[in-house]
């Protein structure tokens, strides 16, 4: 079932400010420390909180890689219908090498982005997904 650009992958119950049933496409930029070269691509966000996330990469990452990510969340209170989220995260560990699943810690996030994630969580918890 698609929900304003979000796809519900399962009916997991979430706690805190965590949304764990996402399949949300995000664009990332990564500067490789060893070469200084920038690369970009897309990742699928599988879990999202204001302090951590779980993602599925398009290529392998290594612990310590820093990603600047941009994506959109639905905004039921806006005429635009979506809020741009920008954050920086650091890959903490590989959770599944075959599926390229990684956990990451959010190291930089705007107040507006944090509020949008909290609002999404509250809407999903109350069942008022539109």
PDB file of C-alpha atoms in Angstrom:
ATOM      1  CA  UNK A   1       0.000   0.000   0.000  1.00  0.00           C
ATOM      2  CA  UNK A   2       1.454   3.396  -0.994  1.00  0.00           C
ATOM      3  CA  UNK A   3       1.007   6.345   1.380  1.00  0.00           C
ATOM      4  CA  UNK A   4       1.941   9.727  -0.149  1.00  0.00           C
ATOM      5  CA  UNK A   5       5.239   8.427  -1.510  1.00  0.00           C
ATOM      6  CA  UNK A   6       5.838   6.011   1.348  1.00  0.00           C
ATOM      7  CA  UNK A   7       5.295   2.310   0.960  1.00  0.00           C
ATOM      8  CA  UNK A   8       4.192   0.280   3.907  1.00  0.00           C
ATOM      9  CA  UNK A   9       6.434  -2.775   4.100  1.00  0.00           C
ATOM     10  CA  UNK A  10       4.939  -4.314   7.236  1.00  0.00           C
ATOM     11  CA  UNK A  11       2.696  -3.485  10.148  1.00  0.00           C
ATOM     12  CA  UNK A  12       5.373  -3.173  12.827  1.00  0.00           C
ATOM     13  CA  UNK A  13       4.559  -1.194  15.960  1.00  0.00           C
ATOM     14  CA  UNK A  14       7.020   1.640  16.513  1.00  0.00           C
ATOM     15  CA  UNK A  15       8.151   3.366  19.666  1.00  0.00           C
ATOM     16  CA  UNK A  16       9.738   6.727  20.362  1.00  0.00           C
ATOM     17  CA  UNK A  17      10.434   8.680  17.192  1.00  0.00           C
ATOM     18  CA  UNK A  18      11.157   5.623  15.070  1.00  0.00           C
ATOM     19  CA  UNK A  19       9.348   4.739  11.874  1.00  0.00           C
ATOM     20  CA  UNK A  20      10.331   1.204  10.956  1.00  0.00           C
ATOM     21  CA  UNK A  21       8.053   0.177   8.112  1.00  0.00           C
ATOM     22  CA  UNK A  22       9.357   2.404   5.353  1.00  0.00           C
ATOM     23  CA  UNK A  23      10.624   1.893   1.858  1.00  0.00           C
ATOM     24  CA  UNK A  24      11.546   5.489   1.127  1.00  0.00           C
ATOM     25  CA  UNK A  25      13.937   6.513  -1.664  1.00  0.00           C
ATOM     26  CA  UNK A  26      16.676   8.945  -0.606  1.00  0.00           C
ATOM     27  CA  UNK A  27      19.497  10.580  -2.551  1.00  0.00           C
ATOM     28  CA  UNK A  28      22.933  10.566  -0.935  1.00  0.00           C
ATOM     29  CA  UNK A  29      26.333  12.137  -1.504  1.00  0.00           C
ATOM     30  CA  UNK A  30      29.490  10.600  -0.107  1.00  0.00           C
ATOM     31  CA  UNK A  31      33.030  11.974  -0.193  1.00  0.00           C
ATOM     32  CA  UNK A  32      35.509   9.107  -0.097  1.00  0.00           C
ATOM     33  CA  UNK A  33      38.152  10.047   2.457  1.00  0.00           C
ATOM     34  CA  UNK A  34      40.940   8.042   0.820  1.00  0.00           C
ATOM     35  CA  UNK A  35      40.572   9.668  -2.623  1.00  0.00           C
ATOM     36  CA  UNK A  36      38.632  12.856  -1.894  1.00  0.00           C
ATOM     37  CA  UNK A  37      36.291  11.945  -4.745  1.00  0.00           C
ATOM     38  CA  UNK A  38      32.579  12.509  -4.341  1.00  0.00           C
ATOM     39  CA  UNK A  39      30.039   9.965  -5.418  1.00  0.00           C
ATOM     40  CA  UNK A  40      26.295  10.014  -5.236  1.00  0.00           C
ATOM     41  CA  UNK A  41      23.515   7.515  -5.539  1.00  0.00           C
ATOM     42  CA  UNK A  42      20.278   6.326  -4.037  1.00  0.00           C
ATOM     43  CA  UNK A  43      19.443   4.364  -0.920  1.00  0.00           C
ATOM     44  CA  UNK A  44      16.171   3.016   0.394  1.00  0.00           C
ATOM     45  CA  UNK A  45      15.379   4.026   3.969  1.00  0.00           C
ATOM     46  CA  UNK A  46      13.944   1.051   5.836  1.00  0.00           C
ATOM     47  CA  UNK A  47      13.811   2.602   9.326  1.00  0.00           C
ATOM     48  CA  UNK A  48      13.925   6.246  10.301  1.00  0.00           C
ATOM     49  CA  UNK A  49      14.355   8.149  13.536  1.00  0.00           C
ATOM     50  CA  UNK A  50      15.815  11.548  14.298  1.00  0.00           C
ATOM     51  CA  UNK A  51      18.996   9.894  15.658  1.00  0.00           C
ATOM     52  CA  UNK A  52      19.393   6.730  13.600  1.00  0.00           C
ATOM     53  CA  UNK A  53      18.276   5.000  10.459  1.00  0.00           C
ATOM     54  CA  UNK A  54      18.486   1.724   8.600  1.00  0.00           C
ATOM     55  CA  UNK A  55      19.118   1.839   4.888  1.00  0.00           C
ATOM     56  CA  UNK A  56      19.610  -0.390   1.889  1.00  0.00           C
ATOM     57  CA  UNK A  57      22.463   0.884  -0.262  1.00  0.00           C
ATOM     58  CA  UNK A  58      22.878   0.776  -4.014  1.00  0.00           C
ATOM     59  CA  UNK A  59      26.571  -0.108  -3.520  1.00  0.00           C
ATOM     60  CA  UNK A  60      28.523  -1.396  -0.513  1.00  0.00           C
ATOM     61  CA  UNK A  61      29.405   1.100   2.238  1.00  0.00           C
ATOM     62  CA  UNK A  62      31.935   0.736   5.014  1.00  0.00           C
ATOM     63  CA  UNK A  63      31.695   1.682   8.678  1.00  0.00           C
ATOM     64  CA  UNK A  64      32.592   5.342   9.073  1.00  0.00           C
ATOM     65  CA  UNK A  65      31.307   6.471   5.649  1.00  0.00           C
ATOM     66  CA  UNK A  66      29.461   9.777   5.996  1.00  0.00           C
ATOM     67  CA  UNK A  67      26.405  10.318   3.812  1.00  0.00           C
ATOM     68  CA  UNK A  68      24.612  13.599   3.163  1.00  0.00           C
ATOM     69  CA  UNK A  69      21.030  12.520   2.474  1.00  0.00           C
ATOM     70  CA  UNK A  70      18.007  14.276   1.004  1.00  0.00           C
ATOM     71  CA  UNK A  71      14.483  12.907   0.707  1.00  0.00           C
ATOM     72  CA  UNK A  72      10.869  13.951   1.102  1.00  0.00           C
ATOM     73  CA  UNK A  73       8.263  13.087   3.733  1.00  0.00           C
ATOM     74  CA  UNK A  74       4.525  13.646   3.303  1.00  0.00           C
ATOM     75  CA  UNK A  75       3.176  16.727   5.073  1.00  0.00           C
ATOM     76  CA  UNK A  76      -0.557  16.492   5.597  1.00  0.00           C
ATOM     77  CA  UNK A  77      -0.689  20.115   6.797  1.00  0.00           C
ATOM     78  CA  UNK A  78       0.982  21.639   3.748  1.00  0.00           C
ATOM     79  CA  UNK A  79      -0.362  22.652   0.357  1.00  0.00           C
ATOM     80  CA  UNK A  80       2.830  21.223  -1.136  1.00  0.00           C
ATOM     81  CA  UNK A  81       2.093  17.856   0.443  1.00  0.00           C
ATOM     82  CA  UNK A  82       5.709  17.102   1.328  1.00  0.00           C
ATOM     83  CA  UNK A  83       8.656  18.304   3.384  1.00  0.00           C
ATOM     84  CA  UNK A  84      12.263  18.085   2.206  1.00  0.00           C
ATOM     85  CA  UNK A  85      14.453  16.337   4.749  1.00  0.00           C
ATOM     86  CA  UNK A  86      18.216  16.857   4.789  1.00  0.00           C
ATOM     87  CA  UNK A  87      20.525  15.088   7.190  1.00  0.00           C
ATOM     88  CA  UNK A  88      24.044  13.772   7.578  1.00  0.00           C
ATOM     89  CA  UNK A  89      24.637  10.283   8.898  1.00  0.00           C
ATOM     90  CA  UNK A  90      27.575   7.976   9.512  1.00  0.00           C
ATOM     91  CA  UNK A  91      27.429   4.289   8.649  1.00  0.00           C
ATOM     92  CA  UNK A  92      27.746   2.382  11.931  1.00  0.00           C
ATOM     93  CA  UNK A  93      27.714  -1.195  10.686  1.00  0.00           C
ATOM     94  CA  UNK A  94      26.617  -3.569   7.971  1.00  0.00           C
ATOM     95  CA  UNK A  95      23.513  -5.487   9.024  1.00  0.00           C
ATOM     96  CA  UNK A  96      23.209  -7.696   5.921  1.00  0.00           C
ATOM     97  CA  UNK A  97      26.049  -7.892   3.358  1.00  0.00           C
ATOM     98  CA  UNK A  98      23.958  -9.638   0.716  1.00  0.00           C
ATOM     99  CA  UNK A  99      21.099  -7.125   0.799  1.00  0.00           C
ATOM    100  CA  UNK A 100      23.400  -4.133   1.499  1.00  0.00           C
ATOM    101  CA  UNK A 101      21.536  -3.187   4.699  1.00  0.00           C
ATOM    102  CA  UNK A 102      23.323  -0.751   7.010  1.00  0.00           C
ATOM    103  CA  UNK A 103      22.576   0.968  10.289  1.00  0.00           C
ATOM    104  CA  UNK A 104      23.656   4.588  10.574  1.00  0.00           C
ATOM    105  CA  UNK A 105      23.739   7.308  13.217  1.00  0.00           C
ATOM    106  CA  UNK A 106      22.390  10.746  12.368  1.00  0.00           C
ATOM    107  CA  UNK A 107      25.101  13.305  13.088  1.00  0.00           C
ATOM    108  CA  UNK A 108      23.468  16.443  11.685  1.00  0.00           C
ATOM    109  CA  UNK A 109      19.791  17.265  11.169  1.00  0.00           C
ATOM    110  CA  UNK A 110      17.820  20.502  10.940  1.00  0.00           C
ATOM    111  CA  UNK A 111      15.081  21.275  13.440  1.00  0.00           C
ATOM    112  CA  UNK A 112      12.541  21.293  10.607  1.00  0.00           C
ATOM    113  CA  UNK A 113      13.651  17.836   9.459  1.00  0.00           C
ATOM    114  CA  UNK A 114      13.519  16.500  13.011  1.00  0.00           C
ATOM    115  CA  UNK A 115      10.006  17.905  13.492  1.00  0.00           C
ATOM    116  CA  UNK A 116       8.826  16.338  10.220  1.00  0.00           C
ATOM    117  CA  UNK A 117      10.120  12.904  11.285  1.00  0.00           C
ATOM    118  CA  UNK A 118       8.426  13.273  14.694  1.00  0.00           C
ATOM    119  CA  UNK A 119       5.185  14.351  12.996  1.00  0.00           C
ATOM    120  CA  UNK A 120       5.297  11.367  10.641  1.00  0.00           C
ATOM    121  CA  UNK A 121       5.773   9.043  13.597  1.00  0.00           C
ATOM    122  CA  UNK A 122       2.860  10.634  15.507  1.00  0.00           C
ATOM    123  CA  UNK A 123       0.574  10.352  12.456  1.00  0.00           C
ATOM    124  CA  UNK A 124       1.483   6.698  11.927  1.00  0.00           C
ATOM    125  CA  UNK A 125       0.976   5.892  15.605  1.00  0.00           C
ATOM    126  CA  UNK A 126      -2.453   7.536  15.662  1.00  0.00           C
ATOM    127  CA  UNK A 127      -3.429   5.839  12.408  1.00  0.00           C
ATOM    128  CA  UNK A 128      -4.103   9.129  10.605  1.00  0.00           C
ATOM    129  CA  UNK A 129      -1.980   8.346   7.583  1.00  0.00           C
ATOM    130  CA  UNK A 130      -3.377  10.170   4.575  1.00  0.00           C
TER     131      UNK A 130
END
